[in-house]
Amino acid sequence: MKKYVIVTGGVLSGIGKGIFSASLARLMKEHGVDVNVLKIDPYLNVDAGTMNPNQHGEVFVTEDGYEADLDLGHYERFLGRDMTRQNNMTAGQVYLRVIEKERQGRYLGNTVQIVPHLTEEIKDRIRTLEAELLVVEIGGTVGDIEGEVFLEAVRELQMEEGKENFLFAHVTYVPYLRTTNEFKTKPTQQSVQLLRRIGITPDMVIVRSEFPLDVPSMNKVALFSGVPRDFVINLPDTKNVYEVPEILRDMGLHEKIAFKLNVELKKSTFNWSYPKAFKPYRIALVGKYLGTDDAYKSIIESIFLTGIEKPTVVDSQMLEEMNDEEVKKMLDEYDALIIPGGFGRRGVEGKIKAIKYARENKKPILGICLGMQLMVIEFARNVFGYKEANSTEFDPNTPYPVVDLMEEQKRILKLGGTMRLGAQKVKIFPKTKLYEVYGGVEEVSERHRHRYEANEEAFPELFKKPGEEGYKLVVSAKSDFIEAVELEDHPFFVGVQFHPEYKSKVGAPHPIFVYLRKILEGSQ
């Protein structure tokens, strides 16, 4: 019989349900349990693909080309395995499926309702995931109107599958009031009461806090939540989230869950390797999404997993207002630059200035997706003299469209889920830096998320052919189009059309970030 851990949230969103769920899943996996995970997002978007990173964080792309919530990135990094579209469910998907069935006459004339039709669809989706233990994280907080149907569905599922097969873990936040020097547990108490009104009684309360709670506060949470004291767990802030699985292990969380769900654990050496000491290299992430650190989550974590301090996000729009001397003065403070992906023309000229600075001053730079395309634009403008060179995404009438819409994209009208998405095979050319990055491997699989490509067919003069002399961009990887460019007389000037950050795992960051660290170590 499948076992379930249902993770709900209270008081605040964004307090670490995803990290807790991923850490719990990894902990149980390390003890021989076959674990799978499901993230439920109550928003009405069908997927995260069209959502603004400033509002919701980055869009994470899976191997099978699904555009997901960033928590799937946490799951992949912590579990060390690839997720698919089956590991994410949104309210938009569920409502769309129910409406499609109604139009097909699948409900045989019944009045279609939230209960039972929507809840049945949700339960069916949950049941399709195979595992000995399924960790289900429900996004948002208890009390959100859009999340009520999912809580009702898992309440029904518990009744149908048996209470003995379910553990409800409620993640809340206890604030500390500095004016009175005390923790306040009342919001957590009220959050649990809301959950009970829905018909769900938590078996475990995970208390997030700025720093460790005192014993009286923990006892109060246990008393008013009706949860045994040893099932109330405090997880204070930590500078390194990859410590959390070890913290949970030391608390014996795996044993508590195994006892409650009657799951057999195997002895484990807990093979969990993550950086504990960090090189103080300063990396500038030149981007425009400044509303939240989550906007570039996978890139930041990929750098962190190589043992380098997390990069600083530099406002590309601010660079637009600077002259070359001011840009140089600002970026001289950094050891390397990363130009990430993105959409729209806002901040693009600032990124191009950063690329020009890195090319002329031999500063290590990595361009990702749009970043690679802007490398081509900068080179065309400032080396070949095509001053109006651009992408047709930003200037449809440019006389030098060195980056253009992919041919198959020109026939597509809808935006959602229609880009070139997911894993694609990429050929790596010998005698290039990228060939060194991959350790001499000539074909790799990398994830993509783009509509535009470097226009090699119209502007072949920008790109160096084998054996050709001159200062041109070297094409170091291709599929049906250019996948990577680099410069020969530069310590590290590499742009890739794909997204290497999506494939980083704990203990195995993507090799391009590992190589960047080696470049930085060699330059010191």
XYZ file of C-alpha atoms in Angstrom:
524
model
C 0.000 0.000 0.000
C 1.329 3.420 -0.980
C 2.109 5.825 1.874
C 1.619 9.587 1.720
C 3.199 12.590 3.395
C 1.077 15.668 2.710
C 2.951 18.937 3.280
C 0.784 22.010 3.846
C 1.741 25.586 4.715
C 0.476 28.178 7.119
C 0.965 31.811 8.209
C 3.213 32.792 5.264
C 4.123 31.496 1.843
C 7.753 31.175 0.828
C 8.961 29.879 4.201
C 10.551 26.692 2.952
C 7.901 24.028 2.255
C 9.802 23.080 -0.891
C 13.146 22.721 0.905
C 11.514 20.716 3.691
C 9.708 18.432 1.213
C 12.869 17.884 -0.848
C 14.980 17.272 2.268
C 12.449 14.831 3.688
C 12.284 12.957 0.375
C 16.092 12.705 0.203
C 16.286 11.525 3.820
C 13.800 8.725 3.212
C 15.518 7.806 -0.066
C 18.835 7.463 1.784
C 17.162 4.905 4.053
C 16.058 2.681 1.196
C 12.512 3.982 0.689
C 11.228 4.343 -2.884
C 10.194 8.014 -2.835
C 8.427 10.221 -5.332
C 7.272 13.850 -5.045
C 4.377 15.940 -6.326
C 4.100 19.733 -6.195
C 0.554 21.101 -6.330
C 0.251 24.735 -7.410
C -3.216 26.237 -6.824
C -2.860 28.970 -9.460
C -5.014 28.846 -12.599
C -2.069 28.901 -15.009
C -1.749 25.592 -16.832
C 1.995 25.718 -16.150
C 4.552 28.293 -14.985
C 5.786 29.100 -18.489
C 4.150 32.492 -18.938
C 4.636 33.739 -15.363
C 6.868 36.717 -14.525
C 9.972 35.614 -12.562
C 9.669 38.757 -10.420
C 6.322 37.475 -9.136
C 6.872 33.741 -8.905
C 10.574 33.034 -9.270
C 12.254 31.207 -12.102
C 10.612 28.806 -14.512
C 12.271 25.404 -14.176
C 12.334 23.202 -17.285
C 12.288 19.413 -16.961
C 13.843 16.839 -19.281
C 10.500 16.230 -20.992
C 10.039 19.946 -21.718
C 7.631 20.909 -18.960
C 7.781 24.470 -17.599
C 7.434 24.106 -13.857
C 7.501 25.842 -10.523
C 11.014 26.286 -9.111
C 10.301 23.703 -6.380
C 10.817 20.988 -9.001
C 14.359 22.337 -9.213
C 14.736 21.772 -5.466
C 13.400 18.228 -5.888
C 15.877 17.447 -8.658
C 18.882 18.917 -6.864
C 18.093 17.246 -3.537
C 16.900 13.872 -4.830
C 19.538 13.632 -7.550
C 16.995 12.488 -10.146
C 15.062 14.082 -12.988
C 11.476 15.213 -12.568
C 8.794 15.186 -15.293
C 5.505 16.955 -15.941
C 3.856 14.260 -13.794
C 5.539 15.754 -10.711
C 3.573 19.004 -10.932
C -0.151 19.679 -10.858
C -1.760 23.106 -11.225
C -5.332 24.212 -10.693
C -5.325 25.320 -14.323
C -4.589 21.782 -15.507
C -7.299 20.275 -13.328
C -10.009 22.772 -14.279
C -9.069 22.501 -17.961
C -9.279 18.703 -17.855
C -12.677 18.731 -16.153
C -14.052 21.254 -18.665
C -12.700 19.166 -21.568
C -14.426 16.083 -20.158
C -17.675 17.997 -19.772
C -17.497 19.131 -23.430
C -16.860 15.523 -24.453
C -19.977 14.382 -22.594
C -17.943 12.281 -20.166
C -20.140 13.190 -17.177
C -23.319 11.781 -18.747
C -25.508 14.809 -18.167
C -24.515 15.360 -14.512
C -24.173 18.842 -13.106
C -20.394 19.293 -12.983
C -19.281 20.511 -9.563
C -16.165 21.208 -7.505
C -17.097 18.178 -5.396
C -17.015 15.453 -6.623
C -15.781 16.085 -10.163
C -12.827 18.385 -9.513
C -11.747 16.534 -6.392
C -11.952 13.190 -8.195
C -9.691 14.545 -10.950
C -7.165 15.676 -8.346
C -7.231 12.321 -6.553
C -6.795 10.454 -9.825
C -3.719 12.560 -10.656
C -2.207 11.884 -7.235
C -2.835 8.144 -7.527
C -1.045 7.899 -10.886
C 2.360 8.600 -9.316
C 4.085 5.378 -8.382
C 6.125 5.172 -5.189
C 6.364 3.447 -1.854
C 6.192 6.900 -0.263
C 4.708 9.903 -2.071
C 5.503 13.373 -0.713
C 2.805 15.832 -1.821
C 3.527 19.537 -1.313
C 0.479 21.799 -1.584
C 1.528 25.329 -2.526
C 0.327 28.483 -0.828
C -1.094 28.626 2.687
C -4.118 27.194 4.456
C -6.948 29.700 4.070
C -6.139 30.619 0.462
C -9.394 30.313 -1.468
C -7.704 28.736 -4.512
C -6.132 25.969 -2.408
C -9.287 24.753 -0.658
C -10.253 22.221 -3.332
C -6.849 20.509 -3.076
C -7.089 20.250 0.705
C -10.563 18.779 0.322
C -9.234 16.294 -2.222
C -6.427 15.022 0.034
C -8.887 14.841 2.953
C -11.100 12.581 0.837
C -8.079 10.603 -0.344
C -7.088 9.920 3.260
C -10.559 8.531 3.995
C -10.447 6.298 0.908
C -6.849 5.068 1.211
C -6.829 4.728 5.011
C -5.709 7.141 7.717
C -2.887 4.815 8.677
C -1.274 5.506 5.294
C -1.186 9.296 5.679
C 0.948 11.773 7.575
C 0.057 15.458 7.418
C 3.027 17.787 8.011
C 2.102 21.452 8.486
C 4.890 24.001 7.896
C 4.335 27.307 9.695
C 6.269 30.371 10.766
C 6.684 31.745 14.286
C 7.811 35.393 14.244
C 10.014 36.970 16.899
C 8.939 40.384 18.146
C 11.995 42.401 19.045
C 9.899 45.068 20.774
C 8.889 42.552 23.452
C 11.714 40.013 22.956
C 9.430 37.025 22.535
C 8.232 34.504 19.970
C 4.589 34.728 18.945
C 2.900 31.368 18.333
C -0.653 32.678 17.870
C -0.472 32.771 14.022
C 0.612 29.104 14.043
C -2.214 28.172 16.423
C -4.753 29.857 14.140
C -3.270 28.223 11.054
C -3.726 24.782 12.597
C -7.305 25.681 13.549
C -8.004 26.583 9.894
C -6.648 23.202 8.828
C -8.856 21.422 11.346
C -11.965 23.212 10.095
C -11.291 21.719 6.683
C -11.221 18.295 8.285
C -7.469 17.731 8.433
C -5.601 17.247 11.687
C -1.826 17.649 11.332
C 0.331 14.795 12.599
C 3.446 16.957 12.609
C 4.132 20.685 12.811
C 7.346 22.079 11.344
C 8.024 25.466 12.887
C 10.153 27.795 10.803
C 11.743 30.702 12.630
C 14.509 33.264 12.379
C 16.461 31.518 15.142
C 15.793 28.571 17.526
C 12.563 28.644 19.523
C 12.653 28.409 23.300
C 11.158 25.391 25.064
C 8.007 27.162 26.335
C 7.151 28.294 22.799
C 7.616 24.775 21.427
C 5.429 23.366 24.197
C 2.744 25.949 23.426
C 2.726 24.990 19.735
C 2.362 21.308 20.691
C -0.431 22.016 23.179
C -2.579 24.201 20.956
C -1.945 22.134 17.824
C -2.846 18.864 19.508
C 0.388 17.352 18.217
C 2.766 15.288 20.400
C 5.752 17.364 21.515
C 8.258 15.122 19.708
C 6.338 15.685 16.457
C 6.805 19.455 16.697
C 10.034 20.277 14.862
C 11.802 23.610 14.818
C 13.778 24.537 11.707
C 15.442 27.935 12.232
C 17.081 29.811 9.365
C 20.346 28.439 8.050
C 22.819 30.005 5.626
C 23.126 26.728 3.721
C 19.851 24.979 2.867
C 21.757 21.810 1.989
C 22.294 21.294 5.721
C 18.573 20.636 6.198
C 18.583 16.886 5.327
C 21.327 16.357 7.914
C 19.443 18.436 10.478
C 16.299 16.361 9.905
C 18.319 13.158 10.158
C 19.839 14.249 13.467
C 16.310 14.939 14.741
C 15.304 11.399 13.766
C 12.585 12.601 11.406
C 12.932 9.514 9.198
C 12.297 7.288 12.208
C 9.233 9.281 13.267
C 7.742 9.032 9.772
C 8.607 5.340 9.453
C 6.941 4.663 12.829
C 3.791 6.602 11.955
C 3.414 5.090 8.480
C 4.810 1.626 9.244
C 7.566 1.967 6.652
C 10.637 -0.228 6.831
C 13.952 1.650 6.865
C 17.298 0.278 5.793
C 20.621 1.202 7.348
C 22.241 4.138 5.617
C 25.648 5.784 5.486
C 23.800 8.939 4.354
C 25.728 9.758 1.215
C 25.056 13.487 1.206
C 27.888 15.607 -0.186
C 27.501 19.368 -0.412
C 29.888 22.333 -0.141
C 30.620 23.509 3.385
C 33.483 25.915 2.626
C 33.268 28.536 -0.108
C 35.737 30.386 -2.264
C 35.226 34.165 -2.007
C 35.142 34.720 -5.785
C 32.790 37.517 -6.759
C 30.495 36.685 -9.657
C 28.104 39.251 -11.134
C 24.818 37.894 -12.443
C 23.781 40.653 -14.853
C 19.995 40.504 -14.950
C 16.791 42.508 -14.774
C 14.553 40.428 -12.501
C 15.334 42.028 -9.145
C 12.061 41.428 -7.291
C 13.235 38.156 -5.732
C 16.396 36.054 -5.511
C 14.289 33.144 -6.800
C 14.216 34.670 -10.305
C 17.637 33.121 -11.060
C 17.429 30.268 -8.547
C 19.004 27.433 -10.541
C 21.976 29.542 -11.680
C 22.597 30.780 -8.143
C 22.384 27.249 -6.728
C 24.625 25.860 -9.486
C 27.336 28.353 -8.530
C 26.819 27.626 -4.834
C 27.114 23.863 -5.404
C 30.598 24.324 -6.894
C 31.756 25.820 -3.610
C 31.658 29.496 -4.626
C 29.813 32.218 -2.754
C 26.423 32.981 -4.285
C 26.617 35.549 -7.119
C 25.457 39.144 -6.831
C 22.615 40.215 -9.117
C 23.651 43.396 -10.958
C 20.860 45.495 -12.461
C 21.278 45.465 -16.245
C 19.014 48.503 -16.565
C 21.391 50.462 -14.357
C 24.263 49.566 -16.701
C 22.267 51.005 -19.606
C 22.561 54.466 -18.049
C 26.357 54.217 -17.663
C 29.146 55.018 -20.102
C 31.906 52.481 -20.814
C 34.201 53.910 -18.142
C 31.495 53.682 -15.476
C 30.630 50.130 -16.534
C 34.287 49.149 -16.271
C 34.657 50.714 -12.843
C 31.632 48.809 -11.570
C 32.380 45.415 -13.140
C 36.094 45.510 -12.275
C 34.979 44.571 -8.757
C 33.916 41.126 -9.970
C 35.948 38.059 -10.907
C 33.482 36.792 -13.532
C 30.153 37.627 -15.168
C 27.095 35.551 -16.031
C 24.492 36.822 -18.513
C 21.311 34.780 -17.877
C 18.279 34.084 -20.028
C 15.240 36.335 -20.180
C 12.556 37.802 -22.408
C 11.803 41.305 -23.667
C 14.083 44.214 -24.520
C 14.190 45.779 -21.036
C 17.774 45.713 -19.763
C 19.200 44.204 -22.959
C 21.503 47.117 -23.809
C 22.972 46.979 -20.303
C 23.777 43.290 -20.769
C 25.429 44.061 -24.114
C 27.621 46.667 -22.383
C 28.638 44.036 -19.816
C 29.526 41.585 -22.612
C 31.618 44.229 -24.396
C 33.461 44.955 -21.146
C 34.162 41.242 -20.543
C 35.350 40.648 -24.111
C 37.702 43.636 -24.181
C 39.053 43.185 -20.643
C 39.466 39.397 -20.769
C 37.011 38.929 -17.901
C 35.575 35.375 -17.650
C 31.969 35.425 -18.828
C 29.252 32.827 -19.347
C 26.201 33.650 -21.469
C 23.119 31.460 -21.082
C 20.302 31.338 -23.677
C 19.558 35.043 -24.298
C 23.047 35.690 -22.922
C 24.585 33.770 -25.833
C 22.389 35.591 -28.341
C 23.517 38.941 -26.928
C 27.141 37.838 -27.280
C 26.500 37.412 -31.002
C 24.818 40.837 -31.194
C 27.663 42.552 -29.302
C 30.276 40.944 -31.552
C 28.417 41.960 -34.711
C 28.088 45.564 -33.537
C 31.503 46.199 -32.046
C 33.825 43.916 -34.052
C 32.155 43.773 -37.464
C 30.749 47.291 -37.305
C 27.100 46.286 -37.772
C 25.979 49.048 -35.419
C 22.277 48.309 -35.818
C 22.665 44.547 -35.376
C 19.971 43.104 -33.141
C 17.539 40.298 -32.532
C 14.196 40.463 -34.289
C 12.703 39.916 -30.825
C 13.769 43.463 -29.909
C 13.848 45.158 -33.339
C 11.785 43.424 -36.052
C 13.124 45.895 -38.645
C 16.834 45.648 -37.888
C 18.974 45.586 -41.072
C 21.247 43.048 -39.339
C 19.026 40.342 -37.765
C 21.955 38.319 -36.397
C 19.478 36.624 -34.026
C 16.137 35.601 -35.504
C 12.995 33.643 -34.689
C 13.425 29.925 -35.300
C 11.713 28.848 -38.521
C 9.281 26.444 -36.833
C 8.299 29.173 -34.348
C 7.062 31.506 -37.084
C 3.893 29.442 -37.504
C 3.024 29.404 -33.792
C 0.482 31.870 -32.416
C 0.016 30.738 -28.803
C 2.668 31.545 -26.174
C 2.110 28.904 -23.482
C 4.210 25.748 -23.816
C 5.166 26.414 -27.451
C 8.896 27.226 -27.239
C 11.671 24.775 -27.986
C 11.566 23.023 -24.637
C 13.311 20.190 -22.828
C 16.262 17.925 -23.467
C 17.851 17.926 -26.928
C 21.046 16.303 -28.204
C 23.942 18.684 -28.774
C 27.140 17.954 -30.721
C 30.320 19.322 -29.105
C 33.255 20.150 -31.367
C 36.839 19.116 -30.481
C 39.585 21.667 -29.795
C 37.180 24.044 -28.054
C 36.752 25.111 -24.442
C 33.326 23.482 -24.358
C 34.963 20.201 -25.394
C 37.224 20.576 -22.339
C 34.223 21.415 -20.169
C 32.600 18.075 -21.013
C 35.839 16.123 -20.662
C 36.137 15.201 -24.336
C 32.538 14.029 -24.796
C 31.292 14.794 -28.317
C 27.540 14.523 -27.750
C 25.533 15.621 -24.725
C 21.890 16.168 -23.836
C 20.924 19.624 -22.590
C 17.665 21.371 -21.754
C 16.350 24.274 -23.792
C 13.808 27.066 -23.488
C 13.863 29.524 -26.389
C 12.252 30.755 -29.606
C 15.185 32.610 -31.176
C 18.522 31.419 -32.554
C 21.788 32.825 -33.873
C 21.283 33.546 -37.570
C 24.311 31.750 -38.989
C 22.724 31.256 -42.399
C 22.383 35.003 -43.075
C 25.590 36.094 -41.309
C 28.203 33.335 -41.765
C 31.018 35.907 -41.679
C 30.608 36.257 -37.875
C 31.566 32.647 -37.240
C 34.958 31.010 -37.736
C 35.200 27.958 -39.953
C 37.647 25.114 -39.155
C 41.190 26.214 -39.998
C 40.125 29.786 -40.719
C 42.220 32.654 -39.372
C 40.937 35.901 -37.911
C 39.043 37.278 -34.951
C 35.635 35.612 -35.128
C 33.250 33.698 -32.904
C 34.051 29.994 -32.687
C 31.028 27.710 -32.914
C 31.755 25.050 -30.281
C 28.424 23.193 -30.314
C 25.536 22.644 -32.738
C 22.292 20.791 -33.177
C 20.118 22.015 -36.046
C 21.463 25.471 -35.198
C 24.245 27.067 -33.168
C 24.232 25.818 -29.586
C 27.405 27.516 -28.294
C 29.953 30.168 -29.227
C 33.290 31.142 -27.689
C 36.451 33.145 -28.331
C 39.918 31.633 -28.704
C 42.030 34.471 -27.289
C 40.050 34.817 -24.081
C 40.345 32.955 -20.735
C 36.615 32.130 -20.761
C 34.185 33.771 -23.184
C 31.521 31.099 -23.654
C 27.861 31.420 -24.588
C 25.434 28.490 -24.650
C 21.920 28.418 -26.092
C 20.836 25.744 -23.616
C 20.310 25.999 -19.845
C 23.067 24.102 -17.992
C 21.758 25.269 -14.605
C 18.737 22.963 -14.859
C 20.937 19.858 -14.683
C 22.942 20.661 -11.551
C 22.478 18.267 -8.624
C 23.851 18.193 -5.092
C 27.291 16.618 -5.398
C 27.184 16.967 -9.191
C 26.924 20.591 -10.381
C 26.883 21.029 -14.148
C 30.442 20.797 -15.555
C 30.325 24.278 -17.094
C 30.064 25.824 -13.610
C 32.819 23.528 -12.323
C 35.017 24.636 -15.231
C 34.293 28.298 -14.477
C 35.530 27.725 -10.938
C 38.749 26.194 -12.310
C 39.249 29.265 -14.508
C 38.835 31.518 -11.479
C 41.230 29.422 -9.406
C 43.822 29.643 -12.177
C 43.512 33.418 -12.427
C 44.233 34.108 -8.767
